[in-house]
Short mmCIF file of C-alpha atoms in Angstrom, two decimals:
data_model
loop_
_atom_site.label_atom_id
_atom_site.label_comp_id
_atom_site.label_asym_id
_atom_site.label_seq_id
_atom_site.Cartn_x
_atom_site.Cartn_y
_atom_site.Cartn_z
CA ASN V 3 -118.22 2.16 -59.31
CA ALA V 4 -118.24 6.04 -59.21
CA GLY V 5 -118.92 6.89 -62.93
CA VAL V 6 -119.16 10.84 -63.10
CA THR V 7 -118.89 12.71 -59.78
CA GLN V 8 -119.99 16.12 -59.32
CA THR V 9 -119.25 18.68 -56.38
CA PRO V 10 -120.75 20.48 -54.74
CA LYS V 11 -124.37 18.99 -54.90
CA PHE V 12 -126.06 22.30 -53.53
CA ARG V 13 -124.59 25.79 -53.26
CA ILE V 14 -126.01 29.41 -52.80
CA LEU V 15 -123.76 32.24 -54.37
CA LYS V 16 -124.38 35.81 -54.06
CA ILE V 17 -124.55 38.11 -57.08
CA GLY V 18 -121.05 38.78 -58.26
CA GLN V 19 -119.28 35.69 -56.62
CA SER V 20 -117.35 33.21 -58.57
CA MET V 21 -117.00 29.49 -58.07
CA THR V 22 -116.00 26.36 -59.64
CA LEU V 23 -118.27 23.06 -60.16
CA GLN V 24 -115.95 20.16 -60.18
CA CYS V 25 -116.46 17.02 -62.32
CA THR V 26 -114.38 13.94 -62.71
CA GLN V 27 -115.07 10.58 -64.28
CA ASP V 28 -113.24 7.35 -63.81
CA MET V 29 -114.39 5.61 -67.03
CA ASN V 30 -111.38 6.87 -69.18
CA HIS V 31 -113.98 8.63 -71.58
CA ASN V 32 -112.83 11.01 -73.98
CA TYR V 33 -115.85 13.24 -74.29
CA MET V 34 -117.03 15.38 -71.45
CA TYR V 35 -119.99 18.04 -71.22
CA TRP V 36 -121.58 20.50 -69.07
CA TYR V 37 -125.33 20.86 -69.40
CA ARG V 38 -127.55 23.30 -67.50
CA GLN V 39 -131.24 22.35 -66.82
CA ASP V 40 -133.79 25.31 -65.97
CA PRO V 41 -137.26 24.22 -64.37
CA GLY V 42 -139.69 22.60 -66.66
CA MET V 43 -136.89 22.63 -69.54
CA GLY V 44 -134.79 20.41 -71.42
CA LEU V 45 -130.95 20.47 -70.85
CA LYS V 46 -128.72 22.93 -72.84
CA LEU V 47 -125.11 22.30 -73.46
CA ILE V 48 -122.78 25.02 -72.03
CA TYR V 49 -119.44 23.54 -73.06
CA TYR V 50 -118.01 20.28 -73.91
CA SER V 51 -114.30 18.82 -74.42
CA VAL V 52 -113.37 16.05 -77.01
CA GLY V 53 -110.13 15.20 -75.02
CA ALA V 54 -107.56 16.75 -72.60
CA GLY V 55 -106.54 20.09 -73.81
CA ILE V 56 -109.62 20.67 -76.07
CA THR V 57 -112.69 22.60 -75.24
CA ASP V 58 -115.47 24.33 -77.34
CA LYS V 59 -118.51 26.15 -76.63
CA GLY V 60 -121.99 24.71 -76.58
CA GLU V 61 -125.44 26.43 -76.89
CA VAL V 62 -125.14 28.56 -73.87
CA PRO V 63 -121.44 29.40 -72.99
CA ASN V 64 -121.70 33.15 -71.71
CA GLY V 65 -120.75 33.44 -68.15
CA TYR V 66 -118.71 30.16 -67.90
CA ASN V 67 -115.50 28.74 -68.61
CA VAL V 68 -113.83 25.63 -68.49
CA SER V 69 -110.61 23.50 -68.77
CA ARG V 70 -109.54 20.11 -69.50
CA SER V 71 -106.26 19.65 -68.16
CA THR V 72 -106.75 15.70 -67.64
CA THR V 73 -108.75 12.97 -69.40
CA GLU V 74 -110.69 12.44 -65.78
CA ASP V 75 -111.56 16.40 -64.82
CA PHE V 76 -113.60 18.80 -66.47
CA PRO V 77 -114.20 21.74 -64.15
CA LEU V 78 -116.73 24.58 -64.95
CA ARG V 79 -116.04 27.96 -63.69
CA LEU V 80 -118.77 30.69 -62.99
CA GLU V 81 -117.31 34.27 -63.14
CA LEU V 82 -119.40 37.02 -61.53
CA ALA V 83 -122.55 34.95 -60.88
CA ALA V 84 -125.83 36.27 -62.08
CA PRO V 85 -129.43 35.13 -60.99
CA SER V 86 -129.92 33.95 -64.67
CA GLN V 87 -127.33 31.10 -63.71
CA THR V 88 -129.58 29.61 -61.08
CA SER V 89 -130.10 26.18 -62.45
CA VAL V 90 -129.48 22.57 -61.97
CA TYR V 91 -125.97 21.62 -63.71
CA PHE V 92 -125.03 18.20 -65.02
CA CYS V 93 -121.65 17.04 -66.10
CA ALA V 94 -121.69 14.02 -68.28
CA SER V 95 -119.08 11.86 -70.48
CA SER V 96 -119.01 9.27 -73.03
CA TYR V 97 -116.39 7.18 -74.64
CA LEU V 98 -117.10 8.52 -78.23
CA GLU V 99 -119.71 10.95 -79.62
CA GLY V 100 -123.32 10.50 -77.88
CA ASP V 101 -124.62 8.15 -80.39
CA SER V 102 -126.60 5.09 -80.17
CA GLY V 103 -124.38 2.58 -78.46
CA ASN V 104 -122.29 5.25 -76.68
CA THR V 105 -124.03 6.11 -74.00
CA ILE V 106 -123.77 9.44 -72.06
CA TYR V 107 -123.34 9.26 -68.48
CA PHE V 108 -124.51 12.02 -66.29
CA GLY V 109 -123.48 12.97 -62.88
CA GLU V 110 -125.83 13.58 -60.31
CA GLY V 111 -126.29 17.20 -60.75
CA SER V 112 -125.34 20.32 -59.00
CA TRP V 113 -128.25 22.72 -57.62
CA LEU V 114 -127.08 26.21 -57.76
CA THR V 115 -128.95 29.28 -56.63
CA VAL V 116 -127.64 32.89 -57.13
CA VAL V 117 -129.17 35.51 -54.86
CA ARG F 2 -140.41 26.15 -84.05
CA LYS F 3 -138.64 24.51 -81.36
CA GLU F 4 -135.75 21.94 -82.61
CA VAL F 5 -137.43 19.36 -80.23
CA GLU F 6 -140.86 19.65 -78.92
CA GLN F 7 -142.87 17.37 -76.31
CA ASP F 8 -146.31 17.74 -74.66
CA PRO F 9 -145.17 18.54 -71.21
CA GLY F 10 -148.17 16.66 -69.71
CA PRO F 11 -148.48 15.89 -67.09
CA PHE F 12 -149.95 12.80 -67.72
CA ASN F 13 -151.78 11.11 -64.78
CA VAL F 14 -152.58 7.37 -65.26
CA PRO F 15 -153.62 4.61 -63.15
CA GLU F 16 -151.59 1.31 -62.80
CA GLY F 17 -151.88 -0.94 -65.55
CA ALA F 18 -153.02 1.84 -67.95
CA THR F 19 -151.06 2.01 -71.55
CA VAL F 20 -149.90 5.56 -72.14
CA ALA F 21 -147.90 7.16 -75.20
CA PHE F 22 -145.99 10.34 -75.54
CA ASN F 23 -145.04 12.02 -78.85
CA CYS F 24 -142.13 14.10 -79.52
CA THR F 25 -141.48 16.20 -82.80
CA TYR F 26 -138.17 17.51 -84.20
CA SER F 27 -137.50 20.19 -86.74
CA ASN F 28 -134.25 18.97 -88.46
CA SER F 29 -135.31 16.43 -91.02
CA ALA F 30 -131.68 15.22 -91.41
CA SER F 31 -131.43 14.28 -87.78
CA GLN F 32 -130.18 10.56 -87.52
CA SER F 33 -130.35 9.50 -83.96
CA PHE F 34 -133.04 9.59 -81.39
CA PHE F 35 -133.30 8.47 -77.73
CA TRP F 36 -135.53 8.42 -74.92
CA TYR F 37 -134.30 9.42 -71.44
CA ARG F 38 -135.87 9.12 -68.19
CA GLN F 39 -135.20 11.52 -65.65
CA ASP F 40 -136.49 11.03 -61.82
CA CYS F 41 -137.31 13.87 -59.61
CA ARG F 42 -134.13 15.59 -58.69
CA LYS F 43 -131.90 13.18 -60.45
CA GLU F 44 -129.70 12.96 -63.48
CA PRO F 45 -131.29 11.85 -66.91
CA LYS F 46 -130.52 8.15 -67.89
CA LEU F 47 -131.02 6.46 -71.13
CA LEU F 48 -134.07 4.55 -71.37
CA MET F 49 -133.73 3.46 -74.99
CA SER F 50 -132.56 4.41 -78.37
CA VAL F 51 -135.10 5.00 -81.11
CA TYR F 52 -134.36 2.88 -84.24
CA SER F 53 -135.89 3.39 -87.61
CA SER F 54 -137.67 0.08 -87.77
CA GLY F 55 -139.03 0.57 -84.16
CA ASN F 56 -137.85 -1.20 -81.19
CA GLU F 57 -139.20 -2.81 -77.86
CA ASP F 58 -137.88 -3.45 -74.47
CA GLY F 59 -140.27 -5.18 -72.35
CA ARG F 60 -143.12 -2.74 -71.81
CA PHE F 61 -141.74 0.07 -73.49
CA THR F 62 -141.99 0.58 -77.30
CA ALA F 63 -140.28 3.13 -79.22
CA GLN F 64 -141.32 4.47 -82.75
CA LEU F 65 -139.82 6.69 -85.41
CA ASN F 66 -141.87 8.55 -88.16
CA ARG F 67 -139.21 10.22 -90.48
CA ALA F 68 -141.95 11.55 -92.79
CA SER F 69 -143.77 13.36 -89.96
CA GLN F 70 -140.67 14.06 -88.06
CA TYR F 71 -141.78 12.49 -84.83
CA ILE F 72 -140.98 9.84 -82.43
CA SER F 73 -143.11 8.09 -79.80
CA LEU F 74 -142.84 5.99 -76.78
CA LEU F 75 -145.53 3.72 -75.69
CA ILE F 76 -145.55 2.35 -72.28
CA ARG F 77 -147.65 -0.95 -71.54
CA ASP F 78 -149.12 -1.95 -68.13
CA SER F 79 -147.76 1.09 -66.49
CA LYS F 80 -146.21 0.73 -62.84
CA LEU F 81 -145.92 3.11 -60.09
CA SER F 82 -142.15 3.15 -60.62
CA ASP F 83 -142.57 4.61 -64.15
CA SER F 84 -143.62 7.78 -62.72
CA ALA F 85 -140.93 10.25 -64.08
CA THR F 86 -140.18 12.91 -66.55
CA TYR F 87 -139.67 11.33 -70.25
CA LEU F 88 -137.10 13.44 -72.25
CA CYS F 89 -136.92 13.11 -76.04
CA VAL F 90 -133.49 13.50 -77.32
CA VAL F 91 -132.18 14.23 -80.71
CA LYS F 92 -128.55 14.17 -82.24
CA PRO F 93 -127.92 16.62 -84.85
CA PRO F 94 -126.98 14.80 -88.39
CA PHE F 95 -123.44 16.10 -88.84
CA ARG F 96 -120.24 14.47 -87.76
CA GLY F 97 -118.34 16.28 -85.03
CA SER F 98 -121.70 17.20 -83.38
CA TYR F 99 -120.05 15.94 -80.15
CA GLY F 100 -122.76 15.14 -77.90
CA LYS F 101 -124.55 18.30 -79.02
CA LEU F 102 -127.84 16.39 -78.17
CA THR F 103 -130.96 18.43 -78.20
CA PHE F 104 -133.35 17.74 -75.33
CA GLY F 105 -136.98 18.20 -75.21
CA GLN F 106 -138.50 19.83 -72.14
CA GLY F 107 -139.84 16.55 -70.94
CA THR F 108 -143.07 14.92 -70.29
CA ILE F 109 -144.10 14.32 -66.64
CA LEU F 110 -145.59 11.09 -65.97
CA THR F 111 -147.41 9.90 -62.87
CA VAL F 112 -148.69 6.49 -62.45
CA HIS F 113 -151.28 6.27 -59.42
CA PRO F 114 -152.69 3.28 -57.93
#
């Protein structure tokens, strides 16, 4: 009953370091997404993927990269971490586009602090 | 004007109270609307979709007013367990929007004994 699994749950990075947030889903969903949520704000889309080998930018892609080599996995890479990337990151997936009847399922979130 | 705007609250209500949240959206062509619930330090979860005719799920009623471009969520007989942040979510109207959902900043609800 895993759904969407993200790791790590918590991480502290130093400015300039790089890291990868891992995301995997076991629901055979075609669509996967990475969102970030800053305190008191709504979620903003970083990158999304409509299937293996296909990725595209969302609203706030700068400073991030993604890949989608398999249907299950959608890692998010932070290069040269900056304090502005301190946030909560949510990976999500859906069978089709996130529309009524096609619920988006979120992972539990990854709390990232850049110091 | 923000694409999706909510009153951040917080709303503090006693158990058993009725509380309503509104949310306005800027794109008049938007077609799909949702309310998500987010518990503290947890992921958002779909509470209910919002249909043009309005819809009800137990103590929760969602309404859509296209003319005024707002959606609402009414919670009757509030429970302590209803305490959470409620996110208004709007999907762009065009095909290929691929989950580019627009989230409001959320309304915080606290239900007290």
